[in-house]
Amino acid sequence: MQCPGAEYLLFIMGYSMVAGATGRLLFGYDSFGNVCGKKNSPVEGAPLSGQDMTLKRHVFFMNSCNPEVKDVRLSSTILCVSSCPEEQLDTLEEVQLFADKNGSLLCVYSLNSINYTQNPNADSLCPRLPVPPSKSFPLFNRCVPQTPECYSLFASVLINDVDTLHQILSGIMSGRDTILGLCILALALSLAMMFTFWFITTLLVHIFIALIISGLLFVCGVLWWLYYDYTHDLSIELDTERENMKCLLGFALVSTVITAVLLSLIFVFRKKIKLTVELFQVINKAINNSPFLLFQPLWTFAILIFFWVLWVAVLLSLGTAGAAQVIEGGQVEYKPILGIRYMWWYHLIGLIWTSEFILACQQMTVAGALVTCYFNRNKNDPPDRPILWSLSILFCYHQGTAIKGSFLITVARIPRTILKYIYNTLKDKQHNAWSTYMFRCCFCCFWCLDKCLCHLNQNAYAATAINGTDFCTSAKDALKLLSKNSSHFTSVNCFGDFIIFLGKVLVMCLTVFGGLMAFNYNRALQVWAVPLLLVAFFAYFVAHSFLSVFETVLDALFLCFAVDLETNDGSSEKPYFMDQEFLSFVKRINKLKDTRAQGEENSLRNEEGTELQPVV
């Protein structure tokens, strides 16, 4: 079974590679259609196009101190130069000397450097004097003026009038080294967290929870401190800086709410730590029967990285897809192709759906391997290669189940994305508190639906591994079994899932903190709120792909236990498939539950037996 829409995704990929020009975004281009640092093809009607700019890697603005925007484009002529003038040039003689000395021509290509001082039209063909000292900046490789007055005018006009998508993409590209380092940090933290859960003890859980509390409070405090620093920074003049300040306020508010909720949940569940440690020891024993399950996230991570790199490459190509048009003076501008922006939405859907499908395949593989080991009578002789067997069953029979499950998650997340987009679009306009309340309620409902569907999918995948049925039948059977046997260790199971979720939050908090410290050093010409969101998304996704092994094993173990209770009674004719350690753990939970129920019953009885006595 093929993924619905795969053909259209392939079409977008092919179309973006053909119509897009990522080089224009990465390296910058001049007013005549030449990409700096590359050999270019000529544009018909533009005599100065099609030049070899291999040695000219920097983008120079001839009027950088007073740029103007006309018809959504800069009126200043842009050139590709081999180096930026690092000292101020006051006369045409100094401009000519700079060209002869450095080989960097600062006048229009049609004017030879020996004619800089002789041509009567030099004032219009050469930069406006004085030429301020400039330095190459990794945002489109621009020569950014270094004098305060020119820098302020240049940045205010140029950066604030750049297309929003290009601002975001340029922020990603200018911070690509930082983003790559943070992604590697997230990977290392996820691996460390996975092995921490493998060797978990009671002391380790207490240390882990202490780290979570400290990390949440620390990141929350840093966000508020950075926001305070931004609000009291008198140099904030650019829209990019103001956007970063707004995003910091949003991050700080969200982190404060999340911190308060998680701290409350930790306080509520604090008494179940001992039972949770025993539960993880049961899980680890199940994993020890097939230890290669812990390496399962590695190939999932590799496939996700490959897909995300491909997705970003297509996004960059879509962002630069445009047709060259010759305007007055033989200059070239690129008009966006009609309908190209609508492809971004489908491209975003493809990101969510495909990522969830890859994770669903991992969950089905882990569940299938665990089911094979659980329903094995001879515990001393585990089955050979359960992971390979589970993979073969998945790709031969159950790809449709993974596609349906991932599609449900995608359908639940699309309305959230649309609502968020509408809310952000309308937030600057006047609207009453009732509409804001409705937006937030809808967003919260879709978030809850998303979490419920994720849990339903995991149980459906485990039921498919047990019975070999399709997605809908497996989901129905899993719900029926779990509702019938929910009284055994549901609370411990929920707290186990909560501990795993805290592990993901810790990885994300540490990665976001590293990103805040790294991006904060480059405020002015970079919209780093979106790159930081991408890093946070990546960190949580990587942590989820690694720690979801424990989640899948936990849910699959619970479902196997429910099936075991349904089909067997523990007698010699129908013995349980569970081992003695798991059976003793279940008995301890039932004993604690019976003791608590007995105590509540006695308390209720005492309350009912109490009567008011007359006062004598």
Coordinates of C-alpha atoms in Angstrom, one line a residue:
M1 CA 0.0 0.0 0.0
Q2 CA 1.4 3.4 -1.0
C3 CA 1.1 6.6 1.0
P4 CA -1.7 8.8 -0.4
G5 CA -0.3 12.0 -1.8
A6 CA 3.2 10.5 -2.3
E7 CA 3.1 11.3 -6.0
Y8 CA 2.3 14.9 -5.3
L9 CA 5.1 15.2 -2.8
L10 CA 7.5 13.8 -5.4
F11 CA 6.1 16.3 -7.9
I12 CA 6.8 19.2 -5.5
M13 CA 10.3 17.9 -4.9
G14 CA 11.0 17.6 -8.6
Y15 CA 9.4 21.0 -9.4
S16 CA 11.3 22.8 -6.7
M17 CA 14.6 21.4 -7.8
V18 CA 13.9 22.5 -11.4
A19 CA 12.3 25.9 -10.7
G20 CA 14.1 26.9 -7.6
A21 CA 17.5 28.6 -7.2
T22 CA 18.8 28.0 -3.7
G23 CA 22.1 29.6 -4.7
R24 CA 20.4 33.0 -4.9
L25 CA 19.3 32.6 -1.3
L26 CA 22.6 31.1 0.0
F27 CA 25.1 33.2 -1.8
G28 CA 23.2 36.4 -2.8
Y29 CA 22.8 37.9 -6.3
D30 CA 23.4 41.3 -8.0
S31 CA 20.9 43.6 -9.9
F32 CA 21.7 41.9 -13.2
G33 CA 20.7 38.3 -12.3
N34 CA 24.2 37.0 -11.5
V35 CA 24.6 34.8 -8.4
C36 CA 27.7 35.7 -6.5
G37 CA 30.4 33.1 -6.3
K38 CA 29.1 31.1 -9.3
K39 CA 29.3 30.9 -13.0
N40 CA 26.0 32.2 -14.4
S41 CA 23.9 31.7 -17.5
P42 CA 22.8 34.9 -19.4
V43 CA 19.3 36.3 -19.2
E44 CA 17.8 37.4 -22.5
G45 CA 17.6 41.2 -22.6
A46 CA 20.1 41.8 -19.7
P47 CA 23.6 42.5 -21.2
L48 CA 25.4 42.4 -17.9
S49 CA 24.0 39.0 -16.9
G50 CA 25.7 35.6 -17.5
Q51 CA 29.0 36.6 -16.0
D52 CA 31.5 34.4 -14.2
M53 CA 31.3 35.4 -10.5
T54 CA 33.4 32.6 -9.1
L55 CA 35.9 35.0 -7.5
K56 CA 33.3 37.6 -6.6
R57 CA 31.6 36.1 -3.5
H58 CA 30.3 39.2 -1.7
V59 CA 27.2 41.3 -2.3
F60 CA 27.9 45.1 -2.4
F61 CA 25.2 47.9 -2.3
M62 CA 26.3 51.0 -4.1
N63 CA 24.1 53.2 -1.9
S64 CA 24.2 51.4 1.4
C65 CA 23.9 54.5 3.6
N66 CA 20.6 55.6 2.0
P67 CA 18.9 52.6 0.5
E68 CA 15.3 53.1 -0.7
V69 CA 12.5 50.7 -1.5
K70 CA 10.4 51.2 -4.7
D71 CA 7.8 48.7 -5.8
V72 CA 8.9 46.2 -3.1
R73 CA 12.5 46.2 -4.4
L74 CA 15.6 48.1 -3.5
S75 CA 16.4 51.1 -5.8
S76 CA 20.1 50.8 -5.0
T77 CA 22.2 48.9 -7.6
I78 CA 23.7 45.7 -6.2
L79 CA 27.0 44.2 -7.4
C80 CA 29.1 41.1 -6.8
V81 CA 32.6 42.0 -5.6
S82 CA 35.6 40.0 -4.6
S83 CA 36.0 41.8 -1.2
C84 CA 34.3 44.5 0.8
P85 CA 36.0 47.9 1.4
E86 CA 37.1 47.7 5.0
E87 CA 38.2 51.4 5.1
Q88 CA 36.2 54.5 4.1
L89 CA 36.6 55.6 0.5
D90 CA 36.0 59.4 0.1
T91 CA 36.9 60.0 -3.6
L92 CA 36.7 58.2 -6.9
E93 CA 40.5 58.1 -6.9
E94 CA 40.4 56.0 -3.7
V95 CA 37.7 53.8 -5.2
Q96 CA 39.9 53.3 -8.3
L97 CA 43.0 52.6 -6.1
F98 CA 41.0 50.0 -4.1
A99 CA 40.0 48.3 -7.4
D100 CA 43.6 48.2 -8.6
K101 CA 45.0 47.0 -5.3
N102 CA 42.3 44.4 -4.4
G103 CA 40.8 43.6 -7.8
S104 CA 37.4 44.4 -6.3
L105 CA 35.4 46.6 -8.7
L106 CA 32.8 48.8 -6.9
C107 CA 31.3 50.4 -10.0
V108 CA 29.0 48.9 -12.6
Y109 CA 30.6 46.1 -14.6
S110 CA 30.4 48.0 -17.9
L111 CA 32.8 50.7 -16.5
N112 CA 36.5 49.8 -16.6
S113 CA 38.4 50.7 -13.4
I114 CA 40.8 53.0 -15.4
N115 CA 37.8 55.2 -16.3
Y116 CA 36.5 55.7 -12.8
T117 CA 37.8 59.2 -12.6
Q118 CA 37.3 60.1 -16.3
N119 CA 33.8 59.0 -17.2
P120 CA 31.3 61.8 -16.9
N121 CA 28.6 59.3 -15.8
A122 CA 30.7 58.0 -13.0
D123 CA 28.4 59.5 -10.4
S124 CA 25.6 57.2 -11.5
L125 CA 27.7 54.2 -12.3
C126 CA 29.8 54.2 -9.1
P127 CA 28.8 54.1 -5.4
R128 CA 27.7 57.2 -3.7
L129 CA 30.6 58.9 -1.8
P130 CA 31.8 58.5 0.7
V131 CA 31.8 54.7 0.7
P132 CA 31.5 53.6 4.3
P133 CA 33.7 50.8 5.7
S134 CA 31.9 47.5 5.5
K135 CA 32.3 43.9 6.5
S136 CA 30.9 40.7 5.0
F137 CA 28.1 39.2 7.1
P138 CA 26.8 35.7 6.6
L139 CA 23.3 37.0 5.7
F140 CA 23.2 36.6 1.9
N141 CA 27.0 37.4 2.1
R142 CA 26.2 41.1 2.2
C143 CA 28.8 43.8 2.7
V144 CA 27.3 45.4 5.8
P145 CA 28.4 49.0 6.6
Q146 CA 30.1 49.4 9.9
T147 CA 29.5 53.1 10.7
P148 CA 26.6 53.4 13.2
E149 CA 24.5 55.8 11.1
C150 CA 24.9 53.8 7.9
Y151 CA 24.4 50.5 9.6
S152 CA 21.1 51.7 11.2
L153 CA 19.7 53.0 7.9
F154 CA 20.9 50.0 5.9
A155 CA 19.6 47.4 8.3
S156 CA 16.2 49.1 8.9
V157 CA 15.4 49.4 5.2
L158 CA 17.0 46.2 3.9
I159 CA 16.1 43.7 6.7
N160 CA 12.6 45.1 7.5
D161 CA 11.5 45.0 3.9
V162 CA 12.8 41.5 3.1
D163 CA 10.1 38.9 2.5
T164 CA 9.2 37.0 5.7
L165 CA 10.0 33.6 4.3
H166 CA 13.4 34.9 3.2
Q167 CA 14.0 36.3 6.6
I168 CA 13.3 32.9 8.2
L169 CA 15.4 31.0 5.6
S170 CA 18.3 33.4 5.9
G171 CA 18.1 33.1 9.7
I172 CA 18.3 29.3 9.3
M173 CA 21.2 29.5 6.9
S174 CA 23.2 32.2 8.8
G175 CA 22.9 30.1 12.0
R176 CA 23.3 26.7 10.3
D177 CA 26.5 25.9 12.2
T178 CA 24.8 26.6 15.5
I179 CA 21.8 24.6 14.5
L180 CA 23.9 21.7 13.5
G181 CA 25.8 21.8 16.8
L182 CA 22.5 22.0 18.7
C183 CA 21.2 19.0 16.8
I184 CA 24.3 17.0 17.7
L185 CA 23.8 18.0 21.3
A186 CA 20.2 16.8 21.2
L187 CA 21.3 13.5 19.8
A188 CA 24.0 13.0 22.5
L189 CA 21.5 14.0 25.3
S190 CA 18.9 11.6 23.9
L191 CA 21.4 8.7 23.9
A192 CA 22.4 9.5 27.5
M193 CA 18.8 9.7 28.5
M194 CA 18.0 6.3 26.9
F195 CA 20.9 4.6 28.8
T196 CA 19.8 6.3 32.0
F197 CA 16.4 4.7 31.7
W198 CA 18.1 1.3 31.0
F199 CA 20.0 1.4 34.3
I200 CA 17.3 3.2 36.3
T201 CA 17.2 2.9 40.1
T202 CA 15.3 4.7 42.8
L203 CA 18.2 7.1 43.5
L204 CA 18.6 7.8 39.8
V205 CA 14.9 8.7 39.6
H206 CA 15.2 11.2 42.4
I207 CA 18.3 12.7 40.8
F208 CA 16.5 12.8 37.4
I209 CA 13.4 14.5 38.8
A210 CA 15.7 17.0 40.6
L211 CA 17.4 17.8 37.3
I212 CA 14.0 18.2 35.6
I213 CA 12.9 20.7 38.3
S214 CA 16.2 22.6 38.1
G215 CA 16.2 22.6 34.3
L216 CA 12.6 23.9 34.0
L217 CA 13.2 26.7 36.5
F218 CA 16.5 27.6 35.0
V219 CA 15.3 27.8 31.4
C220 CA 12.2 29.7 32.5
G221 CA 14.4 32.2 34.4
V222 CA 16.8 32.6 31.5
L223 CA 13.9 33.4 29.1
W224 CA 12.5 36.1 31.4
W225 CA 16.0 37.5 31.9
L226 CA 16.6 37.7 28.1
Y227 CA 13.2 39.3 27.6
Y228 CA 14.1 41.9 30.3
D229 CA 17.4 42.5 28.6
Y230 CA 15.7 43.0 25.3
T231 CA 13.2 45.5 26.7
H232 CA 15.9 47.6 28.3
D233 CA 18.2 47.5 25.3
L234 CA 18.1 51.0 23.7
S235 CA 19.7 49.8 20.5
I236 CA 16.6 47.9 19.3
E237 CA 15.6 49.5 16.0
L238 CA 15.1 46.6 13.7
D239 CA 11.9 44.6 13.1
T240 CA 14.0 41.4 13.5
E241 CA 15.0 42.4 17.0
R242 CA 11.4 43.4 17.9
E243 CA 10.2 40.0 16.5
N244 CA 12.8 38.2 18.6
M245 CA 11.6 40.1 21.7
K246 CA 8.0 39.2 21.0
C247 CA 9.0 35.5 20.5
L248 CA 11.0 35.6 23.7
L249 CA 7.9 36.8 25.6
G250 CA 5.9 34.0 24.1
F251 CA 8.6 31.4 24.9
A252 CA 8.7 32.8 28.5
L253 CA 5.0 32.6 29.0
V254 CA 4.7 29.1 27.6
S255 CA 7.6 27.8 29.6
T256 CA 6.2 29.3 32.8
V257 CA 2.8 27.6 32.2
I258 CA 4.5 24.3 31.3
T259 CA 6.8 24.5 34.4
A260 CA 3.9 25.1 36.7
V261 CA 1.9 22.2 35.2
L262 CA 4.8 19.8 35.3
L263 CA 5.8 20.7 38.9
S264 CA 2.2 20.1 40.0
L265 CA 2.1 16.7 38.3
I266 CA 5.5 15.8 39.9
F267 CA 4.1 16.7 43.3
V268 CA 0.9 14.6 42.7
F269 CA 2.8 11.5 41.5
R270 CA 5.7 11.7 44.0
K271 CA 4.5 8.6 46.0
K272 CA 4.5 6.3 43.1
I273 CA 8.3 6.5 42.4
K274 CA 9.1 3.1 44.0
L275 CA 6.5 1.2 42.0
T276 CA 7.6 3.1 38.8
V277 CA 11.2 1.9 39.3
E278 CA 10.0 -1.7 39.6
L279 CA 8.0 -1.2 36.5
F280 CA 11.1 0.0 34.6
Q281 CA 13.0 -2.9 35.8
V282 CA 10.3 -5.2 34.3
I283 CA 10.6 -3.2 31.1
N284 CA 14.4 -3.5 31.0
K285 CA 14.1 -7.2 31.6
A286 CA 11.8 -7.4 28.5
I287 CA 14.3 -5.4 26.5
N288 CA 17.2 -7.6 27.6
N289 CA 15.5 -10.5 25.8
S290 CA 16.1 -8.5 22.6
P291 CA 18.8 -5.8 23.5
F292 CA 19.1 -4.6 19.9
L293 CA 15.8 -2.9 20.5
L294 CA 17.8 0.0 22.1
F295 CA 19.6 0.5 18.7
Q296 CA 16.3 0.6 16.8
P297 CA 16.1 4.4 17.2
L298 CA 19.5 4.8 15.4
W299 CA 18.2 3.8 12.0
T300 CA 15.0 5.7 12.7
F301 CA 17.1 8.8 13.5
A302 CA 19.2 8.3 10.3
I303 CA 16.1 8.0 8.1
L304 CA 14.5 11.1 9.8
I305 CA 17.7 13.1 9.3
F306 CA 17.8 12.1 5.6
F307 CA 14.2 13.1 5.2
W308 CA 14.5 16.4 7.1
V309 CA 17.6 17.4 5.1
L310 CA 15.7 16.6 1.9
W311 CA 12.6 18.5 3.2
V312 CA 14.7 21.7 4.0
A313 CA 16.4 21.5 0.6
V314 CA 13.0 21.4 -1.1
L315 CA 11.8 24.3 1.2
L316 CA 14.8 26.4 0.2
S317 CA 14.1 25.7 -3.5
L318 CA 10.4 26.6 -3.1
G319 CA 11.4 29.8 -1.4
T320 CA 13.6 30.9 -4.4
A321 CA 11.4 29.6 -7.2
G322 CA 10.8 32.6 -9.5
A323 CA 10.9 33.7 -13.1
A324 CA 13.6 36.2 -14.2
Q325 CA 12.2 39.5 -15.7
V326 CA 14.2 42.3 -17.2
I327 CA 13.3 45.8 -16.0
E328 CA 14.7 49.2 -16.8
G329 CA 18.4 49.7 -17.2
G330 CA 19.0 46.0 -18.1
Q331 CA 18.5 44.9 -14.5
V332 CA 16.8 41.6 -13.5
E333 CA 14.3 40.8 -10.8
Y334 CA 12.7 37.5 -9.9
K335 CA 8.9 37.3 -9.7
P336 CA 7.4 34.5 -7.6
I337 CA 5.7 31.9 -9.7
L338 CA 1.9 31.9 -9.2
G339 CA 0.7 29.3 -6.8
I340 CA 4.1 28.4 -5.4
R341 CA 3.2 29.6 -1.9
Y342 CA 0.3 27.1 -1.7
M343 CA 2.8 24.3 -2.2
W344 CA 4.4 25.2 1.2
W345 CA 1.3 24.1 3.0
Y346 CA 1.2 20.7 1.3
H347 CA 5.0 20.5 2.0
L348 CA 4.3 21.1 5.7
I349 CA 1.7 18.4 5.7
G350 CA 4.2 16.1 4.1
L351 CA 6.7 16.9 6.8
I352 CA 4.3 15.9 9.6
W353 CA 2.8 12.9 7.9
T354 CA 6.1 11.3 6.7
S355 CA 7.8 11.9 10.1
E356 CA 4.9 10.3 11.9
F357 CA 5.0 7.4 9.5
I358 CA 8.7 6.8 10.1
L359 CA 8.0 6.8 13.9
A360 CA 5.0 4.5 13.4
C361 CA 7.2 2.0 11.7
Q362 CA 9.6 2.0 14.6
Q363 CA 6.8 1.6 17.1
M364 CA 5.3 -1.4 15.2
T365 CA 8.8 -3.0 14.9
V366 CA 9.4 -2.7 18.6
A367 CA 5.9 -3.9 19.5
G368 CA 6.2 -6.9 17.1
A369 CA 9.6 -7.9 18.7
L370 CA 8.2 -7.6 22.2
V371 CA 5.1 -9.6 21.4
T372 CA 7.2 -12.4 19.9
C373 CA 9.3 -12.6 23.0
Y374 CA 6.4 -12.3 25.5
F375 CA 4.2 -15.0 24.0
N376 CA 7.1 -17.5 24.1
R377 CA 6.6 -20.4 26.5
N378 CA 10.2 -21.2 26.9
K379 CA 11.7 -18.1 28.6
N380 CA 15.1 -19.6 28.7
D381 CA 15.2 -20.0 24.9
P382 CA 14.1 -16.6 23.4
P383 CA 13.2 -16.5 19.7
D384 CA 16.0 -15.8 17.1
R385 CA 16.1 -12.4 15.5
P386 CA 12.8 -11.0 16.7
I387 CA 13.5 -7.5 15.3
L388 CA 14.2 -8.8 11.7
W389 CA 11.1 -11.0 11.9
S390 CA 9.0 -8.0 13.1
L391 CA 10.4 -5.8 10.3
S392 CA 9.6 -8.4 7.6
I393 CA 6.0 -8.7 8.9
L394 CA 5.7 -4.9 8.9
F395 CA 6.8 -4.3 5.3
C396 CA 5.0 -7.3 4.0
Y397 CA 1.6 -6.9 5.7
H398 CA 1.2 -3.8 7.9
Q399 CA 2.4 -0.7 6.1
G400 CA -1.2 0.3 5.7
T401 CA -1.7 0.3 9.5
A402 CA 1.3 2.6 10.0
I403 CA 0.0 4.9 7.2
K404 CA -3.5 5.1 8.7
G405 CA -2.1 5.8 12.2
S406 CA 0.3 8.5 11.1
F407 CA -2.5 10.1 8.9
L408 CA -4.8 10.3 12.0
I409 CA -2.0 12.3 13.8
T410 CA -1.5 14.5 10.8
V411 CA -5.3 15.2 10.5
A412 CA -5.4 16.2 14.2
R413 CA -2.4 18.5 13.8
I414 CA -3.5 20.4 10.7
P415 CA -6.4 22.2 12.4
R416 CA -4.0 23.2 15.2
T417 CA -1.6 24.7 12.7
I418 CA -4.3 26.5 10.8
L419 CA -5.8 27.9 14.1
K420 CA -2.3 29.1 15.2
Y421 CA -1.7 30.7 11.8
I422 CA -5.1 32.5 11.9
Y423 CA -4.6 33.6 15.5
N424 CA -1.1 35.0 14.8
T425 CA -2.5 36.8 11.7
L426 CA -5.4 38.4 13.6
K427 CA -3.6 39.1 16.9
D428 CA -2.6 42.6 15.9
K429 CA -6.2 43.5 14.9
Q430 CA -8.9 44.4 17.3
H431 CA -10.9 41.4 18.6
N432 CA -12.7 40.8 21.8
A433 CA -11.7 38.5 24.6
W434 CA -14.4 36.0 23.7
S435 CA -12.8 35.2 20.4
T436 CA -9.3 34.9 22.0
Y437 CA -10.8 32.5 24.5
M438 CA -12.5 30.4 21.8
F439 CA -9.2 30.2 19.8
R440 CA -7.3 29.0 22.9
C441 CA -10.0 26.5 23.8
C442 CA -10.0 25.0 20.3
F443 CA -6.2 24.8 20.3
C444 CA -6.3 23.0 23.7
C445 CA -8.9 20.6 22.5
F446 CA -7.0 19.7 19.4
W447 CA -3.8 19.2 21.6
C448 CA -5.7 16.8 23.8
L449 CA -7.1 14.9 20.8
D450 CA -3.5 14.6 19.4
K451 CA -2.3 13.1 22.6
C452 CA -5.2 10.6 22.8
L453 CA -4.6 9.6 19.2
C454 CA -0.9 9.0 19.9
H455 CA -1.8 6.7 22.8
L456 CA -4.5 5.0 20.7
N457 CA -2.0 4.4 17.8
Q458 CA 0.6 2.8 20.1
N459 CA -2.0 0.3 21.5
A460 CA -3.4 -0.3 17.9
Y461 CA 0.1 -1.1 16.7
A462 CA 0.6 -3.6 19.6
A463 CA -2.8 -5.2 18.9
T464 CA -1.8 -5.5 15.2
A465 CA 1.4 -7.3 16.2
I466 CA -0.6 -9.7 18.5
N467 CA -3.5 -10.5 16.2
G468 CA -2.4 -9.5 12.8
T469 CA -5.6 -7.4 12.2
D470 CA -6.0 -4.1 10.4
F471 CA -5.7 -0.7 12.1
C472 CA -9.4 -0.1 12.9
T473 CA -10.0 -3.6 14.2
S474 CA -6.8 -3.5 16.3
A475 CA -7.7 -0.1 17.8
K476 CA -11.2 -1.4 18.7
D477 CA -9.9 -4.6 20.3
A478 CA -7.2 -2.7 22.2
L479 CA -9.7 -0.2 23.6
K480 CA -12.0 -3.1 24.7
L481 CA -9.2 -5.0 26.4
L482 CA -7.7 -2.0 28.1
S483 CA -11.0 -0.8 29.4
K484 CA -11.7 -4.3 30.8
N485 CA -8.3 -4.6 32.5
S486 CA -7.6 -1.0 33.4
S487 CA -7.9 -1.6 37.1
H488 CA -4.6 -3.4 37.5
F489 CA -1.7 -0.9 37.1
T490 CA -3.1 2.0 35.0
S491 CA -1.8 4.7 37.5
V492 CA 1.7 3.2 37.5
N493 CA 1.6 2.9 33.7
C494 CA 0.6 6.6 33.5
F495 CA 3.4 7.7 35.8
G496 CA 5.8 5.6 33.8
D497 CA 4.7 7.4 30.6
F498 CA 5.0 10.7 32.6
I499 CA 8.6 9.9 33.6
I500 CA 9.5 9.2 30.0
F501 CA 7.9 12.4 28.9
L502 CA 9.9 14.3 31.5
G503 CA 13.0 12.8 29.9
K504 CA 12.0 14.3 26.6
V505 CA 11.4 17.6 28.2
L506 CA 14.8 17.6 29.9
V507 CA 16.5 17.0 26.5
M508 CA 14.5 19.8 24.9
C509 CA 15.2 22.2 27.8
L510 CA 19.0 21.7 27.7
T511 CA 19.0 22.0 23.9
V512 CA 16.9 25.2 24.0
F513 CA 19.1 26.7 26.7
G514 CA 22.1 26.0 24.5
G515 CA 20.3 27.6 21.6
L516 CA 19.3 30.7 23.6
M517 CA 22.9 31.3 24.6
A518 CA 24.2 30.7 21.1
F519 CA 21.6 32.8 19.2
N520 CA 21.6 35.6 21.7
Y521 CA 25.0 36.7 20.6
N522 CA 23.7 37.6 17.1
R523 CA 20.6 39.7 17.6
A524 CA 20.5 42.3 14.9
L525 CA 20.4 40.6 11.4
Q526 CA 18.9 37.3 12.3
V527 CA 15.4 36.1 13.0
W528 CA 16.5 33.4 15.4
A529 CA 13.0 32.6 16.9
V530 CA 12.1 30.3 14.1
P531 CA 15.5 28.5 14.1
L532 CA 15.2 28.1 17.8
L533 CA 11.7 26.6 17.3
L534 CA 13.1 24.2 14.7
V535 CA 15.9 23.2 17.2
A536 CA 13.3 22.6 20.0
F537 CA 11.2 20.6 17.6
F538 CA 14.2 18.6 16.5
A539 CA 15.4 18.0 20.1
Y540 CA 11.9 16.8 21.2
F541 CA 11.5 14.6 18.1
V542 CA 14.9 13.0 18.5
A543 CA 14.3 12.4 22.2
H544 CA 10.9 11.0 21.3
S545 CA 12.3 8.6 18.7
F546 CA 14.9 7.3 21.3
L547 CA 12.7 7.2 24.4
S548 CA 9.6 6.0 22.6
V549 CA 11.2 2.5 22.7
F550 CA 10.4 2.5 26.4
E551 CA 7.0 3.9 25.8
T552 CA 6.2 1.3 23.2
V553 CA 7.5 -1.5 25.3
L554 CA 5.5 -0.3 28.3
D555 CA 2.2 0.0 26.3
A556 CA 2.8 -3.3 24.5
L557 CA 3.6 -5.0 27.7
F558 CA 0.4 -3.8 29.3
L559 CA -1.6 -4.9 26.3
C560 CA 0.1 -8.3 26.3
F561 CA -0.7 -8.6 29.9
A562 CA -4.4 -7.8 29.2
V563 CA -4.5 -10.5 26.4
D564 CA -2.8 -12.9 28.8
L565 CA -5.4 -12.4 31.5
E566 CA -8.2 -12.7 28.9
T567 CA -7.0 -16.0 27.5
N568 CA -5.4 -17.7 30.5
D569 CA -6.2 -18.2 34.2
G570 CA -2.8 -19.3 35.6
S571 CA -3.8 -22.9 36.0
S572 CA -1.6 -25.8 34.8
E573 CA -3.9 -26.2 31.7
K574 CA -3.7 -22.5 30.9
P575 CA -0.6 -21.0 32.5
Y576 CA 0.2 -17.3 32.0
F577 CA 2.8 -16.3 29.5
M578 CA 4.2 -13.6 31.8
D579 CA 7.3 -14.5 33.8
Q580 CA 7.4 -14.8 37.6
E581 CA 8.9 -11.3 38.2
F582 CA 6.2 -9.6 36.2
L583 CA 3.5 -11.7 37.9
S584 CA 4.9 -10.8 41.4
F585 CA 4.9 -7.1 40.4
V586 CA 1.3 -7.3 39.3
K587 CA 0.4 -9.1 42.6
R588 CA 2.1 -6.3 44.6
I589 CA 0.1 -3.7 42.8
N590 CA -3.2 -5.5 43.3
K591 CA -2.3 -5.9 47.0
L592 CA -1.7 -2.2 47.4
K593 CA -4.9 -1.5 45.5
D594 CA -6.9 -3.8 47.8
T595 CA -5.3 -2.3 50.9
R596 CA -6.2 1.2 49.7
A597 CA -9.8 0.2 48.8
Q598 CA -10.2 -1.5 52.2
G599 CA -9.0 1.6 54.0
E600 CA -11.5 3.8 52.0
E601 CA -14.3 1.4 52.7
N602 CA -13.6 1.4 56.5
S603 CA -13.4 5.2 56.5
L604 CA -16.7 5.4 54.7
R605 CA -18.3 2.9 57.1
N606 CA -17.1 4.9 60.1
E607 CA -18.5 8.1 58.6
E608 CA -21.9 6.4 58.0
G609 CA -21.9 5.0 61.6
T610 CA -21.4 8.3 63.2
E611 CA -24.6 9.8 64.8
L612 CA -25.2 13.1 66.5
Q613 CA -25.7 12.7 70.2
P614 CA -28.0 15.0 72.1
V615 CA -26.2 17.4 74.4
V616 CA -27.0 16.7 78.0

